Amino acid sequence: MHAAAGGLGQKLTQLIKARGGTVIGIVSGAQKADTARRAGAGHIVLSTGDAFVEPVLDVTGGEGVDVVFDGGGETTFRASMSALRRHGLLLYYGAVLGAAPVVNMRELPRSIKISYRSSVTTSPLARRSCATAPTSSTWYGTRTSTLESATATHSTPQPKPIFPEPGTTSRRRSAGHGRRRNAHAGTRSLPQLP
């Protein structure tokens, strides 16, 4: 889990834990490591850029992980593929550090799958696709599959509420300042007050 201490990283970590999964949280510092642990990450890797592959493979006994959640961009994208087990799934959900590189589908290692989408639930389509487009309509295809996925997600028993720890709040009129501050120093969500 890249950026495991960030708002989305915490939510995904809690959801994965609620479904019985183990999370390896990738963070860039000790304070962020504590936040990721509180969210439920079972293992922490301190890393920036692409230096996380070897520690992740050590945790998994060299096998790699089932799924990588990557919102980083080109810096982490190829390394994320290297951290996957055979037939693993790379869920790329953003481009914080720049766009993902062009991928030649014939060169995908270990039969991994890559998905770029806006939702974090797993649908039957994920098991059939090697690459998907980043829209909900393309991902789900039908209203029925959208409802099935939503039902599966929301029927999962939650041991505690899935909310990130807000690091700070800001008024809307000063939201630009808050976002700049968060980009340089923080990892947590930045709720805006009216």
mmCIF file of C-alpha atoms in Angstrom:
data_model
loop_
_atom_site.group_PDB
_atom_site.id
_atom_site.type_symbol
_atom_site.label_atom_id
_atom_site.label_comp_id
_atom_site.label_asym_id
_atom_site.label_seq_id
_atom_site.Cartn_x
_atom_site.Cartn_y
_atom_site.Cartn_z
ATOM 1 C CA MET A 1 0.000 0.000 0.000
ATOM 2 C CA HIS A 2 1.719 3.137 -1.196
ATOM 3 C CA ALA A 3 1.142 6.231 0.971
ATOM 4 C CA ALA A 4 -0.387 4.041 3.670
ATOM 5 C CA ALA A 5 -0.575 6.984 6.082
ATOM 6 C CA GLY A 6 -2.511 9.212 3.695
ATOM 7 C CA GLY A 7 -6.276 9.536 3.770
ATOM 8 C CA LEU A 8 -6.979 6.998 1.015
ATOM 9 C CA GLY A 9 -4.163 4.727 2.199
ATOM 10 C CA GLN A 10 -5.690 4.561 5.679
ATOM 11 C CA LYS A 11 -9.150 3.820 4.281
ATOM 12 C CA LEU A 12 -7.862 1.085 1.985
ATOM 13 C CA THR A 13 -5.763 -0.415 4.788
ATOM 14 C CA GLN A 14 -8.786 -0.570 7.086
ATOM 15 C CA LEU A 15 -10.962 -2.083 4.354
ATOM 16 C CA ILE A 16 -8.362 -4.740 3.510
ATOM 17 C CA LYS A 17 -7.919 -5.602 7.203
ATOM 18 C CA ALA A 18 -11.701 -5.851 7.623
ATOM 19 C CA ARG A 19 -11.730 -8.401 4.796
ATOM 20 C CA GLY A 20 -8.950 -10.450 6.413
ATOM 21 C CA GLY A 21 -6.005 -9.235 4.354
ATOM 22 C CA THR A 22 -2.500 -8.309 5.431
ATOM 23 C CA VAL A 23 -1.196 -4.868 4.528
ATOM 24 C CA ILE A 24 2.396 -3.866 3.899
ATOM 25 C CA GLY A 25 2.305 -0.096 4.292
ATOM 26 C CA ILE A 26 4.863 1.963 2.400
ATOM 27 C CA VAL A 27 5.570 5.317 4.048
ATOM 28 C CA SER A 28 8.364 7.882 3.966
ATOM 29 C CA GLY A 29 8.936 8.523 7.678
ATOM 30 C CA ALA A 30 8.530 7.340 11.277
ATOM 31 C CA GLN A 31 5.516 9.547 12.055
ATOM 32 C CA LYS A 32 3.769 8.255 8.950
ATOM 33 C CA ALA A 33 4.672 4.696 9.977
ATOM 34 C CA ASP A 34 2.809 5.163 13.268
ATOM 35 C CA THR A 35 -0.255 6.441 11.406
ATOM 36 C CA ALA A 36 -0.189 3.461 9.012
ATOM 37 C CA ARG A 37 0.146 1.025 11.939
ATOM 38 C CA ARG A 38 -2.860 2.602 13.681
ATOM 39 C CA ALA A 39 -4.831 2.157 10.452
ATOM 40 C CA GLY A 40 -3.982 -1.563 10.509
ATOM 41 C CA ALA A 41 -0.840 -2.087 8.424
ATOM 42 C CA GLY A 42 0.815 -5.290 9.620
ATOM 43 C CA HIS A 43 4.209 -4.450 8.120
ATOM 44 C CA ILE A 44 5.829 -1.084 7.453
ATOM 45 C CA VAL A 45 8.393 -0.278 4.779
ATOM 46 C CA LEU A 46 10.119 3.101 5.037
ATOM 47 C CA SER A 47 10.835 4.154 1.475
ATOM 48 C CA THR A 48 10.645 6.967 -1.015
ATOM 49 C CA GLY A 49 10.581 6.434 -4.749
ATOM 50 C CA ASP A 50 11.167 2.886 -5.946
ATOM 51 C CA ALA A 51 13.343 1.514 -3.095
ATOM 52 C CA PHE A 52 10.494 -0.522 -1.580
ATOM 53 C CA VAL A 53 10.701 -3.654 -3.761
ATOM 54 C CA GLU A 54 13.408 -5.549 -1.862
ATOM 55 C CA PRO A 55 11.867 -4.967 1.606
ATOM 56 C CA VAL A 56 8.439 -6.031 0.287
ATOM 57 C CA LEU A 57 9.893 -9.198 -1.238
ATOM 58 C CA ASP A 58 11.653 -9.905 2.085
ATOM 59 C CA VAL A 59 8.319 -9.675 3.941
ATOM 60 C CA THR A 60 6.671 -12.046 1.439
ATOM 61 C CA GLY A 61 9.494 -14.587 1.352
ATOM 62 C CA GLY A 62 10.369 -13.581 -2.203
ATOM 63 C CA GLU A 63 6.891 -14.304 -3.566
ATOM 64 C CA GLY A 64 5.637 -10.737 -3.931
ATOM 65 C CA VAL A 65 2.247 -9.357 -2.971
ATOM 66 C CA ASP A 66 -1.188 -10.179 -4.346
ATOM 67 C CA VAL A 67 -2.169 -6.548 -4.940
ATOM 68 C CA VAL A 68 -0.362 -3.204 -5.051
ATOM 69 C CA PHE A 69 -2.385 -0.012 -4.591
ATOM 70 C CA ASP A 70 -0.312 2.673 -6.319
ATOM 71 C CA GLY A 71 -1.249 6.329 -6.600
ATOM 72 C CA GLY A 72 2.282 7.522 -7.227
ATOM 73 C CA GLY A 73 3.051 7.717 -10.915
ATOM 74 C CA GLU A 74 6.047 6.789 -13.024
ATOM 75 C CA THR A 75 8.437 6.795 -10.052
ATOM 76 C CA THR A 76 6.658 3.885 -8.367
ATOM 77 C CA PHE A 77 4.763 2.256 -11.240
ATOM 78 C CA ARG A 78 7.423 -0.104 -12.633
ATOM 79 C CA ALA A 79 8.748 -0.940 -9.173
ATOM 80 C CA SER A 80 5.186 -1.803 -8.126
ATOM 81 C CA MET A 81 5.073 -4.374 -10.935
ATOM 82 C CA SER A 82 8.302 -5.893 -9.568
ATOM 83 C CA ALA A 83 6.748 -6.263 -6.103
ATOM 84 C CA LEU A 84 3.816 -8.365 -7.380
ATOM 85 C CA ARG A 85 3.568 -12.141 -7.186
ATOM 86 C CA ARG A 86 2.738 -14.174 -10.278
ATOM 87 C CA HIS A 87 -0.751 -13.158 -11.494
ATOM 88 C CA GLY A 88 -0.725 -10.222 -9.057
ATOM 89 C CA LEU A 89 -2.836 -7.117 -9.582
ATOM 90 C CA LEU A 90 -1.537 -3.548 -9.771
ATOM 91 C CA LEU A 91 -4.334 -1.108 -8.971
ATOM 92 C CA TYR A 92 -3.113 2.250 -10.183
ATOM 93 C CA TYR A 93 -5.450 4.985 -8.996
ATOM 94 C CA GLY A 94 -3.712 8.267 -9.626
ATOM 95 C CA ALA A 95 -0.700 10.187 -10.679
ATOM 96 C CA VAL A 96 0.574 12.172 -7.713
ATOM 97 C CA LEU A 97 4.206 11.970 -8.874
ATOM 98 C CA GLY A 98 3.572 12.096 -12.621
ATOM 99 C CA ALA A 99 1.767 10.011 -15.206
ATOM 100 C CA ALA A 100 2.258 6.268 -15.449
ATOM 101 C CA PRO A 101 4.585 5.138 -18.220
ATOM 102 C CA VAL A 102 3.392 3.463 -21.391
ATOM 103 C CA VAL A 103 3.262 -0.284 -20.809
ATOM 104 C CA ASN A 104 3.852 -2.842 -23.539
ATOM 105 C CA MET A 105 1.341 -5.551 -22.631
ATOM 106 C CA ARG A 106 3.640 -8.257 -24.047
ATOM 107 C CA GLU A 107 6.309 -7.338 -21.511
ATOM 108 C CA LEU A 108 4.225 -7.667 -18.352
ATOM 109 C CA PRO A 109 6.201 -9.823 -15.919
ATOM 110 C CA ARG A 110 4.708 -12.914 -14.256
ATOM 111 C CA SER A 111 1.292 -12.534 -15.952
ATOM 112 C CA ILE A 112 0.361 -9.629 -13.707
ATOM 113 C CA LYS A 113 -2.721 -7.498 -14.274
ATOM 114 C CA ILE A 114 -2.829 -3.722 -14.288
ATOM 115 C CA SER A 115 -5.948 -1.765 -13.524
ATOM 116 C CA TYR A 116 -6.435 1.981 -13.501
ATOM 117 C CA ARG A 117 -9.776 2.899 -12.045
ATOM 118 C CA SER A 118 -11.643 5.233 -9.752
ATOM 119 C CA SER A 119 -13.217 2.679 -7.404
ATOM 120 C CA VAL A 120 -11.434 0.397 -4.945
ATOM 121 C CA THR A 121 -13.859 -2.512 -4.805
ATOM 122 C CA THR A 122 -13.236 -5.713 -6.730
ATOM 123 C CA SER A 123 -15.682 -6.731 -9.414
ATOM 124 C CA PRO A 124 -15.802 -9.934 -11.486
ATOM 125 C CA LEU A 125 -14.365 -7.937 -14.382
ATOM 126 C CA ALA A 126 -11.070 -7.546 -12.486
ATOM 127 C CA ARG A 127 -10.440 -11.270 -12.740
ATOM 128 C CA ARG A 128 -10.858 -11.216 -16.527
ATOM 129 C CA SER A 129 -8.966 -8.054 -17.449
ATOM 130 C CA CYS A 130 -5.313 -7.361 -18.019
ATOM 131 C CA ALA A 131 -5.858 -3.623 -18.348
ATOM 132 C CA THR A 132 -8.898 -1.443 -17.893
ATOM 133 C CA ALA A 133 -9.879 2.155 -18.491
ATOM 134 C CA PRO A 134 -10.247 4.595 -15.590
ATOM 135 C CA THR A 135 -14.009 5.025 -15.680
ATOM 136 C CA SER A 136 -16.673 3.383 -13.569
ATOM 137 C CA SER A 137 -18.825 2.640 -16.617
ATOM 138 C CA THR A 138 -15.955 0.802 -18.298
ATOM 139 C CA TRP A 139 -14.993 -1.011 -15.102
ATOM 140 C CA TYR A 140 -18.425 -2.242 -14.055
ATOM 141 C CA GLY A 141 -20.170 -2.398 -17.412
ATOM 142 C CA THR A 142 -23.697 -2.759 -16.082
ATOM 143 C CA ARG A 143 -25.838 -1.363 -13.309
ATOM 144 C CA THR A 144 -26.154 -4.890 -11.892
ATOM 145 C CA SER A 145 -22.392 -5.380 -11.525
ATOM 146 C CA THR A 146 -22.090 -1.906 -9.968
ATOM 147 C CA LEU A 147 -24.753 -2.784 -7.383
ATOM 148 C CA GLU A 148 -23.162 -6.187 -6.667
ATOM 149 C CA SER A 149 -19.799 -4.543 -6.040
ATOM 150 C CA ALA A 150 -21.308 -1.839 -3.819
ATOM 151 C CA THR A 151 -23.244 -4.443 -1.826
ATOM 152 C CA ALA A 152 -20.118 -6.556 -1.322
ATOM 153 C CA THR A 153 -18.171 -3.523 -0.132
ATOM 154 C CA HIS A 154 -20.789 -2.147 2.224
ATOM 155 C CA SER A 155 -21.815 -5.504 3.680
ATOM 156 C CA THR A 156 -18.291 -6.176 4.970
ATOM 157 C CA PRO A 157 -18.315 -6.085 8.785
ATOM 158 C CA GLN A 158 -16.197 -3.196 9.976
ATOM 159 C CA PRO A 159 -14.300 -3.514 13.263
ATOM 160 C CA LYS A 160 -14.167 0.271 13.512
ATOM 161 C CA PRO A 161 -15.221 3.180 11.315
ATOM 162 C CA ILE A 162 -13.202 3.624 8.158
ATOM 163 C CA PHE A 163 -12.055 7.198 8.527
ATOM 164 C CA PRO A 164 -8.582 8.623 8.175
ATOM 165 C CA GLU A 165 -7.135 10.603 11.035
ATOM 166 C CA PRO A 166 -7.436 14.263 10.050
ATOM 167 C CA GLY A 167 -4.146 16.025 10.604
ATOM 168 C CA THR A 168 -5.595 19.504 10.503
ATOM 169 C CA THR A 169 -8.549 21.479 9.257
ATOM 170 C CA SER A 170 -8.755 24.689 7.264
ATOM 171 C CA ARG A 171 -11.437 27.148 6.292
ATOM 172 C CA ARG A 172 -12.450 27.097 2.626
ATOM 173 C CA ARG A 173 -11.148 30.611 2.101
ATOM 174 C CA SER A 174 -7.673 29.401 3.111
ATOM 175 C CA ALA A 175 -7.872 25.970 1.475
ATOM 176 C CA GLY A 176 -5.072 26.775 -0.972
ATOM 177 C CA HIS A 177 -2.684 27.438 1.909
ATOM 178 C CA GLY A 178 -3.800 24.214 3.642
ATOM 179 C CA ARG A 179 -3.237 22.137 0.516
ATOM 180 C CA ARG A 180 0.235 23.608 0.004
ATOM 181 C CA ARG A 181 1.084 22.913 3.657
ATOM 182 C CA ASN A 182 -0.216 19.345 3.371
ATOM 183 C CA ALA A 183 1.705 18.712 0.147
ATOM 184 C CA HIS A 184 4.996 19.637 1.800
ATOM 185 C CA ALA A 185 4.610 18.275 5.314
ATOM 186 C CA GLY A 186 1.576 16.106 5.847
ATOM 187 C CA THR A 187 -0.024 12.869 4.908
ATOM 188 C CA ARG A 188 -3.460 13.108 6.382
ATOM 189 C CA SER A 189 -6.725 14.260 4.937
ATOM 190 C CA LEU A 190 -7.451 17.967 5.012
ATOM 191 C CA PRO A 191 -11.113 18.543 5.876
ATOM 192 C CA GLN A 192 -12.408 21.951 4.868
ATOM 193 C CA LEU A 193 -14.753 23.854 7.117
ATOM 194 C CA PRO A 194 -17.287 26.386 5.756
#
